[in-house]
């Protein structure tokens, strides 16, 4: 029997999953909001209209948690945004939501191979990377009646998944000796990695903290300057995640599109400036720039400005790119 593989990308905004037996030609996919909190923290308006909108309940140390919901459905200021995100209960709840989804939709209670990622700077810390792999491997009781076993966990640098996905789309011959820079703008950090073939150039790879959260805060401040009130970062994040930029603000509506474009023009070059300086120092000359992640479109103009004579490509589904690449990596082993 072909091993069952789960590609998992747990971000601050989205939980992205690709899962199927390794010999599958059409793996299943799932994208959910990355909100997670104890059940009592979820607002009463959470009830969905049908099975596809219902939230997932998981159990952490005997406590009922909800995972895979919009951040604005979590009461109070519960959200955890820091560099050790992968050690938090929120991350664990999302991991359990991933296992639950793969088990129920994939009809499989054993994950033979889990492949996931860490920000580049954390992946370069072998002890941190190995500790995450150890935590994710083993038997996990995700609810009173369901337990799922993970036999093996592989942790890659986050943007490497998008590279592997693009390699699958373009073909190995097209990128066999090419130098590729993968830029993955997430909510908390922007990761970038330089690859040539299967080799990662660690000295030219890294992480910037001027990510989509900074951009979203800038949008909120711009709107406040114009309207005299804040929208709230969770509403702006949801608008970017869903692509619904027109919001109702009292008796009027506001189009966030121009504000988002203006904020991206300010924040994205700053986020990529450290990458630009580092690559100049290391004398990196890429053949491709690959954009991935939910914030990829917001950083495209800045990437083209930094690499004016380089082909910039974006996956048809940039949100799923890392998870798909993780699955492809696990399926090929």
JSON list of C-alpha atoms in Angstrom, two decimals, residues 74-274:
[
{"chain": "A", "resi": 74, "resn": "UNK", "atom": "CA", "xyz": [-12.01, 34.92, 18.81]},
{"chain": "A", "resi": 75, "resn": "UNK", "atom": "CA", "xyz": [-13.02, 37.08, 21.75]},
{"chain": "A", "resi": 76, "resn": "UNK", "atom": "CA", "xyz": [-10.48, 39.26, 23.50]},
{"chain": "A", "resi": 77, "resn": "UNK", "atom": "CA", "xyz": [-6.86, 39.71, 22.47]},
{"chain": "A", "resi": 78, "resn": "UNK", "atom": "CA", "xyz": [-5.98, 36.01, 22.39]},
{"chain": "A", "resi": 79, "resn": "UNK", "atom": "CA", "xyz": [-4.02, 35.75, 19.18]},
{"chain": "A", "resi": 80, "resn": "UNK", "atom": "CA", "xyz": [-0.40, 34.66, 19.54]},
{"chain": "A", "resi": 81, "resn": "UNK", "atom": "CA", "xyz": [2.03, 36.31, 17.13]},
{"chain": "A", "resi": 82, "resn": "UNK", "atom": "CA", "xyz": [5.67, 35.69, 17.91]},
{"chain": "A", "resi": 83, "resn": "UNK", "atom": "CA", "xyz": [8.66, 33.82, 16.54]},
{"chain": "A", "resi": 84, "resn": "UNK", "atom": "CA", "xyz": [8.04, 30.74, 18.72]},
{"chain": "A", "resi": 85, "resn": "UNK", "atom": "CA", "xyz": [4.57, 30.23, 17.23]},
{"chain": "A", "resi": 86, "resn": "UNK", "atom": "CA", "xyz": [5.25, 26.55, 16.57]},
{"chain": "A", "resi": 87, "resn": "UNK", "atom": "CA", "xyz": [5.56, 25.91, 20.34]},
{"chain": "A", "resi": 88, "resn": "UNK", "atom": "CA", "xyz": [2.15, 27.45, 21.22]},
{"chain": "A", "resi": 89, "resn": "UNK", "atom": "CA", "xyz": [-1.13, 25.75, 22.01]},
{"chain": "A", "resi": 90, "resn": "UNK", "atom": "CA", "xyz": [-2.72, 27.59, 19.07]},
{"chain": "A", "resi": 91, "resn": "UNK", "atom": "CA", "xyz": [-0.24, 25.91, 16.71]},
{"chain": "A", "resi": 92, "resn": "UNK", "atom": "CA", "xyz": [-0.91, 22.54, 18.36]},
{"chain": "A", "resi": 93, "resn": "UNK", "atom": "CA", "xyz": [-4.67, 23.04, 17.93]},
{"chain": "A", "resi": 94, "resn": "UNK", "atom": "CA", "xyz": [-4.19, 23.82, 14.23]},
{"chain": "A", "resi": 95, "resn": "UNK", "atom": "CA", "xyz": [-1.97, 20.76, 13.89]},
{"chain": "A", "resi": 96, "resn": "UNK", "atom": "CA", "xyz": [-4.73, 18.65, 15.41]},
{"chain": "A", "resi": 97, "resn": "UNK", "atom": "CA", "xyz": [-7.22, 20.27, 13.02]},
{"chain": "A", "resi": 98, "resn": "UNK", "atom": "CA", "xyz": [-4.91, 19.24, 10.17]},
{"chain": "A", "resi": 99, "resn": "UNK", "atom": "CA", "xyz": [-4.79, 15.65, 11.43]},
{"chain": "A", "resi": 100, "resn": "UNK", "atom": "CA", "xyz": [-8.57, 15.60, 11.88]},
{"chain": "A", "resi": 101, "resn": "UNK", "atom": "CA", "xyz": [-9.12, 16.87, 8.33]},
{"chain": "A", "resi": 102, "resn": "UNK", "atom": "CA", "xyz": [-6.68, 14.38, 6.79]},
{"chain": "A", "resi": 103, "resn": "UNK", "atom": "CA", "xyz": [-8.15, 11.52, 8.84]},
{"chain": "A", "resi": 104, "resn": "UNK", "atom": "CA", "xyz": [-11.80, 12.27, 8.11]},
{"chain": "A", "resi": 105, "resn": "UNK", "atom": "CA", "xyz": [-11.53, 13.37, 4.47]},
{"chain": "A", "resi": 106, "resn": "UNK", "atom": "CA", "xyz": [-8.65, 11.07, 3.59]},
{"chain": "A", "resi": 107, "resn": "UNK", "atom": "CA", "xyz": [-10.18, 8.10, 5.42]},
{"chain": "A", "resi": 108, "resn": "UNK", "atom": "CA", "xyz": [-6.88, 7.37, 7.11]},
{"chain": "A", "resi": 109, "resn": "UNK", "atom": "CA", "xyz": [-5.92, 7.32, 10.80]},
{"chain": "A", "resi": 110, "resn": "UNK", "atom": "CA", "xyz": [-2.20, 6.81, 10.11]},
{"chain": "A", "resi": 111, "resn": "UNK", "atom": "CA", "xyz": [-0.05, 9.50, 8.48]},
{"chain": "A", "resi": 112, "resn": "UNK", "atom": "CA", "xyz": [3.02, 7.68, 7.20]},
{"chain": "A", "resi": 113, "resn": "UNK", "atom": "CA", "xyz": [4.86, 10.88, 6.29]},
{"chain": "A", "resi": 114, "resn": "UNK", "atom": "CA", "xyz": [4.13, 14.43, 7.47]},
{"chain": "A", "resi": 115, "resn": "UNK", "atom": "CA", "xyz": [6.08, 17.20, 5.74]},
{"chain": "A", "resi": 116, "resn": "UNK", "atom": "CA", "xyz": [5.91, 20.74, 7.05]},
{"chain": "A", "resi": 117, "resn": "UNK", "atom": "CA", "xyz": [8.03, 23.88, 7.23]},
{"chain": "A", "resi": 118, "resn": "UNK", "atom": "CA", "xyz": [9.61, 26.45, 9.50]},
{"chain": "A", "resi": 119, "resn": "UNK", "atom": "CA", "xyz": [10.73, 30.02, 8.82]},
{"chain": "A", "resi": 120, "resn": "UNK", "atom": "CA", "xyz": [14.22, 29.97, 7.35]},
{"chain": "A", "resi": 121, "resn": "UNK", "atom": "CA", "xyz": [15.97, 31.38, 10.41]},
{"chain": "A", "resi": 122, "resn": "UNK", "atom": "CA", "xyz": [14.37, 28.75, 12.66]},
{"chain": "A", "resi": 123, "resn": "UNK", "atom": "CA", "xyz": [15.05, 25.93, 10.21]},
{"chain": "A", "resi": 124, "resn": "UNK", "atom": "CA", "xyz": [18.73, 26.82, 10.36]},
{"chain": "A", "resi": 125, "resn": "UNK", "atom": "CA", "xyz": [18.62, 26.00, 14.11]},
{"chain": "A", "resi": 126, "resn": "UNK", "atom": "CA", "xyz": [18.94, 22.20, 14.08]},
{"chain": "A", "resi": 127, "resn": "UNK", "atom": "CA", "xyz": [17.81, 21.78, 17.69]},
{"chain": "A", "resi": 128, "resn": "UNK", "atom": "CA", "xyz": [14.65, 23.86, 17.10]},
{"chain": "A", "resi": 129, "resn": "UNK", "atom": "CA", "xyz": [13.84, 22.00, 13.90]},
{"chain": "A", "resi": 130, "resn": "UNK", "atom": "CA", "xyz": [14.36, 18.58, 15.48]},
{"chain": "A", "resi": 131, "resn": "UNK", "atom": "CA", "xyz": [12.25, 19.51, 18.51]},
{"chain": "A", "resi": 132, "resn": "UNK", "atom": "CA", "xyz": [9.31, 20.38, 16.24]},
{"chain": "A", "resi": 133, "resn": "UNK", "atom": "CA", "xyz": [9.67, 17.09, 14.35]},
{"chain": "A", "resi": 134, "resn": "UNK", "atom": "CA", "xyz": [9.67, 15.19, 17.65]},
{"chain": "A", "resi": 135, "resn": "UNK", "atom": "CA", "xyz": [6.53, 16.99, 18.87]},
{"chain": "A", "resi": 136, "resn": "UNK", "atom": "CA", "xyz": [4.60, 16.24, 15.69]},
{"chain": "A", "resi": 137, "resn": "UNK", "atom": "CA", "xyz": [5.59, 12.57, 15.47]},
{"chain": "A", "resi": 138, "resn": "UNK", "atom": "CA", "xyz": [3.72, 9.89, 17.40]},
{"chain": "A", "resi": 139, "resn": "UNK", "atom": "CA", "xyz": [0.15, 9.10, 18.44]},
{"chain": "A", "resi": 140, "resn": "UNK", "atom": "CA", "xyz": [-2.09, 12.13, 18.95]},
{"chain": "A", "resi": 141, "resn": "UNK", "atom": "CA", "xyz": [-5.49, 11.92, 20.63]},
{"chain": "A", "resi": 142, "resn": "UNK", "atom": "CA", "xyz": [-7.15, 14.84, 18.88]},
{"chain": "A", "resi": 143, "resn": "UNK", "atom": "CA", "xyz": [-10.63, 14.32, 20.36]},
{"chain": "A", "resi": 144, "resn": "UNK", "atom": "CA", "xyz": [-12.24, 11.87, 22.80]},
{"chain": "A", "resi": 145, "resn": "UNK", "atom": "CA", "xyz": [-13.04, 9.40, 19.99]},
{"chain": "A", "resi": 146, "resn": "UNK", "atom": "CA", "xyz": [-10.30, 10.05, 17.43]},
{"chain": "A", "resi": 147, "resn": "UNK", "atom": "CA", "xyz": [-6.58, 9.47, 17.53]},
{"chain": "A", "resi": 148, "resn": "UNK", "atom": "CA", "xyz": [-4.15, 9.75, 14.63]},
{"chain": "A", "resi": 149, "resn": "UNK", "atom": "CA", "xyz": [-0.62, 8.39, 14.37]},
{"chain": "A", "resi": 150, "resn": "UNK", "atom": "CA", "xyz": [2.17, 10.27, 12.60]},
{"chain": "A", "resi": 151, "resn": "UNK", "atom": "CA", "xyz": [4.97, 7.83, 11.82]},
{"chain": "A", "resi": 152, "resn": "UNK", "atom": "CA", "xyz": [7.54, 10.28, 10.42]},
{"chain": "A", "resi": 153, "resn": "UNK", "atom": "CA", "xyz": [7.90, 14.07, 10.28]},
{"chain": "A", "resi": 154, "resn": "UNK", "atom": "CA", "xyz": [10.13, 16.00, 7.91]},
{"chain": "A", "resi": 155, "resn": "UNK", "atom": "CA", "xyz": [10.69, 19.74, 8.43]},
{"chain": "A", "resi": 156, "resn": "UNK", "atom": "CA", "xyz": [11.82, 21.86, 5.46]},
{"chain": "A", "resi": 157, "resn": "UNK", "atom": "CA", "xyz": [12.58, 25.58, 5.20]},
{"chain": "A", "resi": 158, "resn": "UNK", "atom": "CA", "xyz": [9.20, 27.19, 4.58]},
{"chain": "A", "resi": 159, "resn": "UNK", "atom": "CA", "xyz": [9.66, 28.56, 1.04]},
{"chain": "A", "resi": 160, "resn": "UNK", "atom": "CA", "xyz": [11.25, 25.33, -0.25]},
{"chain": "A", "resi": 161, "resn": "UNK", "atom": "CA", "xyz": [7.76, 23.89, -0.66]},
{"chain": "A", "resi": 162, "resn": "UNK", "atom": "CA", "xyz": [6.85, 26.58, -3.20]},
{"chain": "A", "resi": 163, "resn": "UNK", "atom": "CA", "xyz": [10.07, 25.85, -5.10]},
{"chain": "A", "resi": 164, "resn": "UNK", "atom": "CA", "xyz": [9.25, 22.13, -5.30]},
{"chain": "A", "resi": 165, "resn": "UNK", "atom": "CA", "xyz": [5.72, 22.95, -6.46]},
{"chain": "A", "resi": 166, "resn": "UNK", "atom": "CA", "xyz": [7.07, 25.27, -9.17]},
{"chain": "A", "resi": 167, "resn": "UNK", "atom": "CA", "xyz": [9.61, 22.62, -10.16]},
{"chain": "A", "resi": 168, "resn": "UNK", "atom": "CA", "xyz": [6.73, 20.19, -10.65]},
{"chain": "A", "resi": 169, "resn": "UNK", "atom": "CA", "xyz": [4.87, 22.74, -12.80]},
{"chain": "A", "resi": 170, "resn": "UNK", "atom": "CA", "xyz": [7.82, 23.83, -14.96]},
{"chain": "A", "resi": 171, "resn": "UNK", "atom": "CA", "xyz": [9.64, 20.52, -15.14]},
{"chain": "A", "resi": 172, "resn": "UNK", "atom": "CA", "xyz": [13.00, 19.53, -13.70]},
{"chain": "A", "resi": 173, "resn": "UNK", "atom": "CA", "xyz": [14.85, 20.26, -16.94]},
{"chain": "A", "resi": 174, "resn": "UNK", "atom": "CA", "xyz": [13.77, 23.91, -16.96]},
{"chain": "A", "resi": 175, "resn": "UNK", "atom": "CA", "xyz": [15.25, 24.51, -13.50]},
{"chain": "A", "resi": 176, "resn": "UNK", "atom": "CA", "xyz": [17.94, 21.85, -13.19]},
{"chain": "A", "resi": 177, "resn": "UNK", "atom": "CA", "xyz": [20.90, 24.26, -12.93]},
{"chain": "A", "resi": 178, "resn": "UNK", "atom": "CA", "xyz": [18.96, 27.48, -12.44]},
{"chain": "A", "resi": 179, "resn": "UNK", "atom": "CA", "xyz": [19.38, 29.66, -9.38]},
{"chain": "A", "resi": 180, "resn": "UNK", "atom": "CA", "xyz": [15.97, 30.44, -7.91]},
{"chain": "A", "resi": 181, "resn": "UNK", "atom": "CA", "xyz": [15.00, 32.88, -5.18]},
{"chain": "A", "resi": 182, "resn": "UNK", "atom": "CA", "xyz": [11.73, 32.00, -3.45]},
{"chain": "A", "resi": 183, "resn": "UNK", "atom": "CA", "xyz": [10.01, 34.85, -1.59]},
{"chain": "A", "resi": 184, "resn": "UNK", "atom": "CA", "xyz": [7.20, 33.85, 0.76]},
{"chain": "A", "resi": 185, "resn": "UNK", "atom": "CA", "xyz": [5.43, 36.81, 2.40]},
{"chain": "A", "resi": 186, "resn": "UNK", "atom": "CA", "xyz": [3.44, 35.56, 5.34]},
{"chain": "A", "resi": 187, "resn": "UNK", "atom": "CA", "xyz": [1.50, 37.37, 8.04]},
{"chain": "A", "resi": 188, "resn": "UNK", "atom": "CA", "xyz": [4.32, 37.54, 10.62]},
{"chain": "A", "resi": 189, "resn": "UNK", "atom": "CA", "xyz": [7.45, 37.18, 8.50]},
{"chain": "A", "resi": 190, "resn": "UNK", "atom": "CA", "xyz": [8.76, 37.24, 4.95]},
{"chain": "A", "resi": 191, "resn": "UNK", "atom": "CA", "xyz": [10.93, 34.21, 4.25]},
{"chain": "A", "resi": 192, "resn": "UNK", "atom": "CA", "xyz": [13.31, 33.97, 1.34]},
{"chain": "A", "resi": 193, "resn": "UNK", "atom": "CA", "xyz": [15.49, 31.10, 0.25]},
{"chain": "A", "resi": 194, "resn": "UNK", "atom": "CA", "xyz": [18.01, 30.67, -2.57]},
{"chain": "A", "resi": 195, "resn": "UNK", "atom": "CA", "xyz": [18.16, 27.26, -4.25]},
{"chain": "A", "resi": 196, "resn": "UNK", "atom": "CA", "xyz": [20.12, 25.75, -7.09]},
{"chain": "A", "resi": 197, "resn": "UNK", "atom": "CA", "xyz": [18.75, 22.37, -8.00]},
{"chain": "A", "resi": 198, "resn": "UNK", "atom": "CA", "xyz": [18.15, 20.64, -4.68]},
{"chain": "A", "resi": 199, "resn": "UNK", "atom": "CA", "xyz": [20.84, 22.66, -2.88]},
{"chain": "A", "resi": 200, "resn": "UNK", "atom": "CA", "xyz": [19.88, 25.45, -0.48]},
{"chain": "A", "resi": 201, "resn": "UNK", "atom": "CA", "xyz": [22.27, 28.37, -0.16]},
{"chain": "A", "resi": 202, "resn": "UNK", "atom": "CA", "xyz": [21.78, 29.02, 3.56]},
{"chain": "A", "resi": 203, "resn": "UNK", "atom": "CA", "xyz": [24.06, 32.04, 3.66]},
{"chain": "A", "resi": 204, "resn": "UNK", "atom": "CA", "xyz": [21.80, 33.86, 1.19]},
{"chain": "A", "resi": 205, "resn": "UNK", "atom": "CA", "xyz": [18.52, 32.81, 2.80]},
{"chain": "A", "resi": 206, "resn": "UNK", "atom": "CA", "xyz": [16.75, 34.38, 5.73]},
{"chain": "A", "resi": 207, "resn": "UNK", "atom": "CA", "xyz": [13.70, 35.96, 7.33]},
{"chain": "A", "resi": 208, "resn": "UNK", "atom": "CA", "xyz": [12.37, 39.51, 7.58]},
{"chain": "A", "resi": 209, "resn": "UNK", "atom": "CA", "xyz": [9.80, 40.52, 10.19]},
{"chain": "A", "resi": 210, "resn": "UNK", "atom": "CA", "xyz": [8.33, 43.37, 8.08]},
{"chain": "A", "resi": 211, "resn": "UNK", "atom": "CA", "xyz": [5.56, 41.18, 6.75]},
{"chain": "A", "resi": 212, "resn": "UNK", "atom": "CA", "xyz": [1.83, 41.39, 6.04]},
{"chain": "A", "resi": 213, "resn": "UNK", "atom": "CA", "xyz": [1.01, 42.25, 9.66]},
{"chain": "A", "resi": 214, "resn": "UNK", "atom": "CA", "xyz": [3.01, 45.48, 9.30]},
{"chain": "A", "resi": 215, "resn": "UNK", "atom": "CA", "xyz": [1.27, 46.18, 5.99]},
{"chain": "A", "resi": 216, "resn": "UNK", "atom": "CA", "xyz": [-2.15, 45.60, 7.56]},
{"chain": "A", "resi": 217, "resn": "UNK", "atom": "CA", "xyz": [-1.38, 47.94, 10.43]},
{"chain": "A", "resi": 218, "resn": "UNK", "atom": "CA", "xyz": [-0.35, 50.61, 7.90]},
{"chain": "A", "resi": 219, "resn": "UNK", "atom": "CA", "xyz": [-3.69, 50.17, 6.08]},
{"chain": "A", "resi": 220, "resn": "UNK", "atom": "CA", "xyz": [-5.57, 50.57, 9.36]},
{"chain": "A", "resi": 221, "resn": "UNK", "atom": "CA", "xyz": [-3.74, 53.80, 10.15]},
{"chain": "A", "resi": 222, "resn": "UNK", "atom": "CA", "xyz": [-4.37, 55.20, 6.65]},
{"chain": "A", "resi": 223, "resn": "UNK", "atom": "CA", "xyz": [-8.09, 54.49, 6.96]},
{"chain": "A", "resi": 224, "resn": "UNK", "atom": "CA", "xyz": [-8.16, 56.12, 10.39]},
{"chain": "A", "resi": 225, "resn": "UNK", "atom": "CA", "xyz": [-6.54, 59.25, 8.95]},
{"chain": "A", "resi": 226, "resn": "UNK", "atom": "CA", "xyz": [-9.26, 59.45, 6.29]},
{"chain": "A", "resi": 227, "resn": "UNK", "atom": "CA", "xyz": [-12.32, 58.28, 8.23]},
{"chain": "A", "resi": 228, "resn": "UNK", "atom": "CA", "xyz": [-11.44, 59.14, 11.80]},
{"chain": "A", "resi": 229, "resn": "UNK", "atom": "CA", "xyz": [-11.70, 55.55, 13.06]},
{"chain": "A", "resi": 230, "resn": "UNK", "atom": "CA", "xyz": [-9.87, 52.24, 12.83]},
{"chain": "A", "resi": 231, "resn": "UNK", "atom": "CA", "xyz": [-11.31, 49.25, 10.98]},
{"chain": "A", "resi": 232, "resn": "UNK", "atom": "CA", "xyz": [-9.38, 46.69, 12.99]},
{"chain": "A", "resi": 233, "resn": "UNK", "atom": "CA", "xyz": [-6.53, 44.53, 11.75]},
{"chain": "A", "resi": 234, "resn": "UNK", "atom": "CA", "xyz": [-8.54, 41.29, 11.89]},
{"chain": "A", "resi": 235, "resn": "UNK", "atom": "CA", "xyz": [-11.15, 42.69, 9.44]},
{"chain": "A", "resi": 236, "resn": "UNK", "atom": "CA", "xyz": [-8.44, 43.91, 7.07]},
{"chain": "A", "resi": 237, "resn": "UNK", "atom": "CA", "xyz": [-6.63, 40.56, 7.26]},
{"chain": "A", "resi": 238, "resn": "UNK", "atom": "CA", "xyz": [-9.88, 38.74, 6.46]},
{"chain": "A", "resi": 239, "resn": "UNK", "atom": "CA", "xyz": [-10.49, 41.08, 3.50]},
{"chain": "A", "resi": 240, "resn": "UNK", "atom": "CA", "xyz": [-7.02, 40.36, 2.09]},
{"chain": "A", "resi": 241, "resn": "UNK", "atom": "CA", "xyz": [-7.38, 36.62, 2.71]},
{"chain": "A", "resi": 242, "resn": "UNK", "atom": "CA", "xyz": [-10.75, 36.41, 0.95]},
{"chain": "A", "resi": 243, "resn": "UNK", "atom": "CA", "xyz": [-10.19, 39.11, -1.70]},
{"chain": "A", "resi": 244, "resn": "UNK", "atom": "CA", "xyz": [-13.31, 41.04, -0.57]},
{"chain": "A", "resi": 245, "resn": "UNK", "atom": "CA", "xyz": [-11.92, 44.56, -0.27]},
{"chain": "A", "resi": 246, "resn": "UNK", "atom": "CA", "xyz": [-15.16, 46.54, 0.04]},
{"chain": "A", "resi": 247, "resn": "UNK", "atom": "CA", "xyz": [-16.24, 46.84, 3.67]},
{"chain": "A", "resi": 248, "resn": "UNK", "atom": "CA", "xyz": [-19.32, 48.41, 5.22]},
{"chain": "A", "resi": 249, "resn": "UNK", "atom": "CA", "xyz": [-18.38, 51.19, 7.63]},
{"chain": "A", "resi": 250, "resn": "UNK", "atom": "CA", "xyz": [-21.53, 52.54, 9.27]},
{"chain": "A", "resi": 251, "resn": "UNK", "atom": "CA", "xyz": [-23.63, 54.31, 6.64]},
{"chain": "A", "resi": 252, "resn": "UNK", "atom": "CA", "xyz": [-20.84, 54.17, 4.04]},
{"chain": "A", "resi": 253, "resn": "UNK", "atom": "CA", "xyz": [-18.69, 51.58, 2.31]},
{"chain": "A", "resi": 254, "resn": "UNK", "atom": "CA", "xyz": [-14.93, 51.72, 1.87]},
{"chain": "A", "resi": 255, "resn": "UNK", "atom": "CA", "xyz": [-12.75, 50.10, -0.78]},
{"chain": "A", "resi": 256, "resn": "UNK", "atom": "CA", "xyz": [-9.53, 48.90, 0.85]},
{"chain": "A", "resi": 257, "resn": "UNK", "atom": "CA", "xyz": [-7.85, 48.28, -2.53]},
{"chain": "A", "resi": 258, "resn": "UNK", "atom": "CA", "xyz": [-6.15, 51.70, -2.86]},
{"chain": "A", "resi": 259, "resn": "UNK", "atom": "CA", "xyz": [-5.04, 51.64, 0.79]},
{"chain": "A", "resi": 260, "resn": "UNK", "atom": "CA", "xyz": [-3.58, 48.15, 0.43]},
{"chain": "A", "resi": 261, "resn": "UNK", "atom": "CA", "xyz": [-1.70, 49.15, -2.74]},
{"chain": "A", "resi": 262, "resn": "UNK", "atom": "CA", "xyz": [-0.28, 52.24, -1.04]},
{"chain": "A", "resi": 263, "resn": "UNK", "atom": "CA", "xyz": [0.77, 50.30, 2.05]},
{"chain": "A", "resi": 264, "resn": "UNK", "atom": "CA", "xyz": [2.39, 47.58, -0.08]},
{"chain": "A", "resi": 265, "resn": "UNK", "atom": "CA", "xyz": [4.42, 50.22, -1.93]},
{"chain": "A", "resi": 266, "resn": "UNK", "atom": "CA", "xyz": [5.78, 51.40, 1.43]},
{"chain": "A", "resi": 267, "resn": "UNK", "atom": "CA", "xyz": [6.22, 48.17, 3.37]},
{"chain": "A", "resi": 268, "resn": "UNK", "atom": "CA", "xyz": [7.25, 45.59, 0.76]},
{"chain": "A", "resi": 269, "resn": "UNK", "atom": "CA", "xyz": [10.52, 47.30, -0.31]},
{"chain": "A", "resi": 270, "resn": "UNK", "atom": "CA", "xyz": [11.50, 47.62, 3.36]},
{"chain": "A", "resi": 271, "resn": "UNK", "atom": "CA", "xyz": [10.75, 43.93, 3.96]},
{"chain": "A", "resi": 272, "resn": "UNK", "atom": "CA", "xyz": [12.91, 42.91, 1.01]},
{"chain": "A", "resi": 273, "resn": "UNK", "atom": "CA", "xyz": [15.75, 45.40, 1.58]},
{"chain": "A", "resi": 274, "resn": "UNK", "atom": "CA", "xyz": [17.67, 43.05, 3.90]}
]
